[in-house]
Short mmCIF file of C-alpha atoms in Angstrom, two decimals:
data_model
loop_
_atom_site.label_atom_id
_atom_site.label_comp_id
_atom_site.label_asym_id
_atom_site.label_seq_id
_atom_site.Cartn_x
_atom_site.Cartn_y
_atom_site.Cartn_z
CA UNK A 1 -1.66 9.74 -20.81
CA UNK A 2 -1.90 11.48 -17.39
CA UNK A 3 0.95 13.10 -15.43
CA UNK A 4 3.11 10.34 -13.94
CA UNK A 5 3.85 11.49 -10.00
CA UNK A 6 6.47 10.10 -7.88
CA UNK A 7 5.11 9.29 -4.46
CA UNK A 8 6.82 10.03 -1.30
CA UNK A 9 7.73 7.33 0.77
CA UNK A 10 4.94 5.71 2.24
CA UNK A 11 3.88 2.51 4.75
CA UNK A 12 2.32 -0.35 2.40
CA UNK A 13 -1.10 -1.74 3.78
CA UNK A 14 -3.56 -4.47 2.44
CA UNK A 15 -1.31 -5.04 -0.90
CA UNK A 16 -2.87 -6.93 -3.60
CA UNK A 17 -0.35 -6.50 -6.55
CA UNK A 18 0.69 -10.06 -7.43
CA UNK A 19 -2.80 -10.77 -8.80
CA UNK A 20 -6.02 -8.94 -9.05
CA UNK A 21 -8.82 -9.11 -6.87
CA UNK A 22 -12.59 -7.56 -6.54
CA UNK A 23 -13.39 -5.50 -3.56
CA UNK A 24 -16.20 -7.56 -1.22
CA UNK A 25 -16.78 -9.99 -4.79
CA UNK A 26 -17.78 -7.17 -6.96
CA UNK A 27 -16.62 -4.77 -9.76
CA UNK A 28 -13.74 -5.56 -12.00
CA UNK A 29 -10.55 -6.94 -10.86
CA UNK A 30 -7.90 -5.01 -9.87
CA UNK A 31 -4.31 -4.49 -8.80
CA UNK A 32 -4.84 -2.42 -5.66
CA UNK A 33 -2.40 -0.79 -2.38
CA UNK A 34 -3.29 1.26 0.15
CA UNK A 35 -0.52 3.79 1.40
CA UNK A 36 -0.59 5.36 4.28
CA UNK A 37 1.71 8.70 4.27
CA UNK A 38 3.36 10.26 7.86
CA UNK A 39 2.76 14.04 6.59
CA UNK A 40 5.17 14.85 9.59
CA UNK A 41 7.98 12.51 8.46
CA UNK A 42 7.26 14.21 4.75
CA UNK A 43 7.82 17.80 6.07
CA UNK A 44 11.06 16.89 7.04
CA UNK A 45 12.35 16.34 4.05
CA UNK A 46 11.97 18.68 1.09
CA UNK A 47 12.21 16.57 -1.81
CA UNK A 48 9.54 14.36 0.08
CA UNK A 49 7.38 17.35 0.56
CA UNK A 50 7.56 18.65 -2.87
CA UNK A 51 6.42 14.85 -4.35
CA UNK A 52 3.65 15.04 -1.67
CA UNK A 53 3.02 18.84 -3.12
CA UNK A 54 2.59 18.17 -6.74
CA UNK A 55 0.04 15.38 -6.02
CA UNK A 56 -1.85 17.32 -4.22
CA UNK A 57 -1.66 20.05 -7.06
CA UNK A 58 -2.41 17.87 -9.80
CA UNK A 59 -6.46 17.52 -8.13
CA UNK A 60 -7.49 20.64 -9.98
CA UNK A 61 -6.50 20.00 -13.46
CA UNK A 62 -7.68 16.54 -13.50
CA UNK A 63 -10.74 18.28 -12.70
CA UNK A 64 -10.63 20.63 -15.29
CA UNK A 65 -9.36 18.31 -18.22
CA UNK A 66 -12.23 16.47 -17.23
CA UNK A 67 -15.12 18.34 -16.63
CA UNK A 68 -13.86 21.84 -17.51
CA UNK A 69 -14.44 22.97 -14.26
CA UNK A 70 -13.68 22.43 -10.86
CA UNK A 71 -16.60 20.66 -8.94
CA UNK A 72 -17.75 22.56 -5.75
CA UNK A 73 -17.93 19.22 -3.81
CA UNK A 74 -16.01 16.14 -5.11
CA UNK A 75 -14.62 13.08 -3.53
CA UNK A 76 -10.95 13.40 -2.95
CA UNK A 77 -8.47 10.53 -3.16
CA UNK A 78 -7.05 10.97 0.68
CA UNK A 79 -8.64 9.61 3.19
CA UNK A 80 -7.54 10.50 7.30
CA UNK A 81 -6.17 6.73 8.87
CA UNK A 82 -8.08 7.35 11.79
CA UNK A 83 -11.26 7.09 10.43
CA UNK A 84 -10.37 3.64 8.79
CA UNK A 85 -12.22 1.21 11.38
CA UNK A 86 -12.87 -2.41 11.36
CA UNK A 87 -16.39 -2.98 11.45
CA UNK A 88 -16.50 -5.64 13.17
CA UNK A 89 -15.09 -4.23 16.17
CA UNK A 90 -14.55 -0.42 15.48
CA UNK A 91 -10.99 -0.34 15.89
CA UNK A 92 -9.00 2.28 13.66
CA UNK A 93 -6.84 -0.73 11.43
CA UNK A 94 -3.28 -0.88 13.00
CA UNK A 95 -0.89 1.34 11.40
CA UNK A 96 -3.31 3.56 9.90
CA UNK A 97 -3.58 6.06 13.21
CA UNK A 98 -2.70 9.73 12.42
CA UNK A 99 -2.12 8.66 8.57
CA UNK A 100 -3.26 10.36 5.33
CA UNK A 101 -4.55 7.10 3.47
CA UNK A 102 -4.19 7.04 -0.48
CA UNK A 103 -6.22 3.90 -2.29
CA UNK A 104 -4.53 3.59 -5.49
CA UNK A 105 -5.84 0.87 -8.08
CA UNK A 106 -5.54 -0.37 -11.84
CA UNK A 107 -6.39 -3.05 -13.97
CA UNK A 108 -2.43 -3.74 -15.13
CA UNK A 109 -0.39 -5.52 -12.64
CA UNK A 110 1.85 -2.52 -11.58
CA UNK A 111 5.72 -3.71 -11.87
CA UNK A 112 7.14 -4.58 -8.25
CA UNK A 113 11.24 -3.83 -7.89
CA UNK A 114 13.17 -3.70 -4.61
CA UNK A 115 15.74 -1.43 -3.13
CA UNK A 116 18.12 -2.34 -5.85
CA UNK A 117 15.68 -2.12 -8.90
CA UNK A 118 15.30 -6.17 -9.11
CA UNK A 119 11.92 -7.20 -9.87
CA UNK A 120 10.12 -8.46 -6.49
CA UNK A 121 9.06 -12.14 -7.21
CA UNK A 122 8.25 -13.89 -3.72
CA UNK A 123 4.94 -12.93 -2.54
CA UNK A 124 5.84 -12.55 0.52
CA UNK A 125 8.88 -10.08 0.29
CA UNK A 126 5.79 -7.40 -0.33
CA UNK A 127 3.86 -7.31 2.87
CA UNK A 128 1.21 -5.18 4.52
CA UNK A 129 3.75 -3.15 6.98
CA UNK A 130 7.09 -2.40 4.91
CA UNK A 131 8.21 0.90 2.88
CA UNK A 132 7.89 1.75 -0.39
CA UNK A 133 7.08 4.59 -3.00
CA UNK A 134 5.39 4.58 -6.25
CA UNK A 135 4.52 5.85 -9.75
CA UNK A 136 1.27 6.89 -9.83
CA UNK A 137 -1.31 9.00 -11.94
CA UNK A 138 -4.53 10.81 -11.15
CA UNK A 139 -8.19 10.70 -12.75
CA UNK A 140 -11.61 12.27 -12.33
CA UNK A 141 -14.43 10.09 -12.90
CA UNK A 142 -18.29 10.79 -12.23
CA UNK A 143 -20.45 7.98 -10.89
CA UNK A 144 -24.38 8.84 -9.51
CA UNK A 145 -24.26 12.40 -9.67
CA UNK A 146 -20.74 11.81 -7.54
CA UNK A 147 -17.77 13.32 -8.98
CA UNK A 148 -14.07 13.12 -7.45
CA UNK A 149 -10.28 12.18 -7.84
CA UNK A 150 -9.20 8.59 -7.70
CA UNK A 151 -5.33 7.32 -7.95
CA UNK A 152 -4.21 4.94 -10.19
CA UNK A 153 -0.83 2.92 -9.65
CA UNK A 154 1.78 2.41 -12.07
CA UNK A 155 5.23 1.14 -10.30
CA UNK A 156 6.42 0.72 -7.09
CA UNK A 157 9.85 0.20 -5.44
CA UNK A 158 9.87 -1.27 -2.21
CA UNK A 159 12.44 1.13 0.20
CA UNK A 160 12.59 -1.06 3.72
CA UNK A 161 11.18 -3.83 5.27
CA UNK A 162 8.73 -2.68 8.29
CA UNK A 163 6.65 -4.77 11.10
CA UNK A 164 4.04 -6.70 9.60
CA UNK A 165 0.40 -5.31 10.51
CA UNK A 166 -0.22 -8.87 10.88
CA UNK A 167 1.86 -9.37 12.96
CA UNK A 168 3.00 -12.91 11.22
CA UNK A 169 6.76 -13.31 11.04
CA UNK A 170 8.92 -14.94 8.01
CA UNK A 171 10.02 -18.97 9.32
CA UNK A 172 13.46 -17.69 8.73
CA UNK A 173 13.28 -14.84 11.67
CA UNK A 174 12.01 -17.10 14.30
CA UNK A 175 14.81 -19.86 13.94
CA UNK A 176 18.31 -20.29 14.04
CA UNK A 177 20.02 -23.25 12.22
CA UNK A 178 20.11 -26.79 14.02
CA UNK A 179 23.44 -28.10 14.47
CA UNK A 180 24.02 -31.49 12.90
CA UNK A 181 23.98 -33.96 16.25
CA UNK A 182 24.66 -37.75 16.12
CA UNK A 183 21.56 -40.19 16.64
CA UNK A 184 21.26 -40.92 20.44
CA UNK A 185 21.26 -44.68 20.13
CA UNK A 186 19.03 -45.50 23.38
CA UNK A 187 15.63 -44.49 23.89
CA UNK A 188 14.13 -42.63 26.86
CA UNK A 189 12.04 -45.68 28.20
CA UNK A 190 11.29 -43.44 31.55
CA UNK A 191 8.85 -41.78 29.68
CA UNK A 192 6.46 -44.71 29.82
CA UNK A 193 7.06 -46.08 32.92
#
């Protein structure tokens, strides 16, 4: 089995880990997340920079287990957030701006805890826009004369709820509870006059 790597903390985007889904209809079905990693936030904290270190330094021998050598150009698994645009409208996706982007996929539903290492079961307590870190592992795969990196998830834990990219709010946030009022016997007839 491949290395297992800690992630660093990172800001969940377009989360599809309750059930597996195709990309645009095609391809196998998968269990997929996007993170998007603040390299500055990172670098202020060792431990988070050393997790953020060894994934970067497992590229090369995934490589070389793979292909015995190190490809002169292969597709690597990060992607820079500002280059992320809708196409549509060409707007860099919200959240993603001055990001390092990591796809990470697999075809087993990756296990989902929270902050206290309870599994996650509500759908919607795992949202594009809160904190989390994972379990991942690397592999190098060749496709059309196209070699390169990809990440595959394992685990994650969610760390902190965040603002939701889509901007939606939970029913719960937006209301307080309605105090219990007697029935007004006598009806507004004003209205229809």
């Amino acid at each position: 089995m491949a290395n297992k790597l800690h992630t660093p903390k990172f800001r969940v985007s377009f989360p599809s880990v309750f059930e597996a889904t195709q990309i645009n209809g095609q391809g196998k079905s998968k269990y997929r997340i996007t993170m998007l990693f603040d390299l500055a936030e990172i670098a202020k904290d060792p431990a988070e920079q050393a997790r953020w270190d060894a994934i970067k330094a497992e590229l090369d021998p995934t490589l070389l287990k793979k292909f015995g050598s190190i490809p002169a150009d292969y597709a690597k698994p990060f992607i820079d957030g500002n280059t992320m645009k809708k196409a549509e409208t060409g707007v860099i996706y919200e959240g993603h701006e001055g990001m390092v982007v990591v796809r990470a996929a697999s075809e087993d539903r990756p296990g989902l805890v929270d902050q206290n290492v309870q599994p996650i079961m509500d759908q919607s307590d795992f949202y594009g826009g809160c904190y989390a870190r994972a379990t991942v592992n690397m592999f190098a795969w060749e496709y059309m004369n196209k070699k390169g990196v990809s990440v595959g998830i394992q685990n994650i834990q969610k760390l902190a709820d965040g603002e939701t990219f889509s901007g939606k709010t939970k029913a719960e946030d937006d209301f307080a509870a309605v105090a219990q009022v007697e029935a007004v016997a006598a009806t507004d007839n004003s209205l229809f006059e």
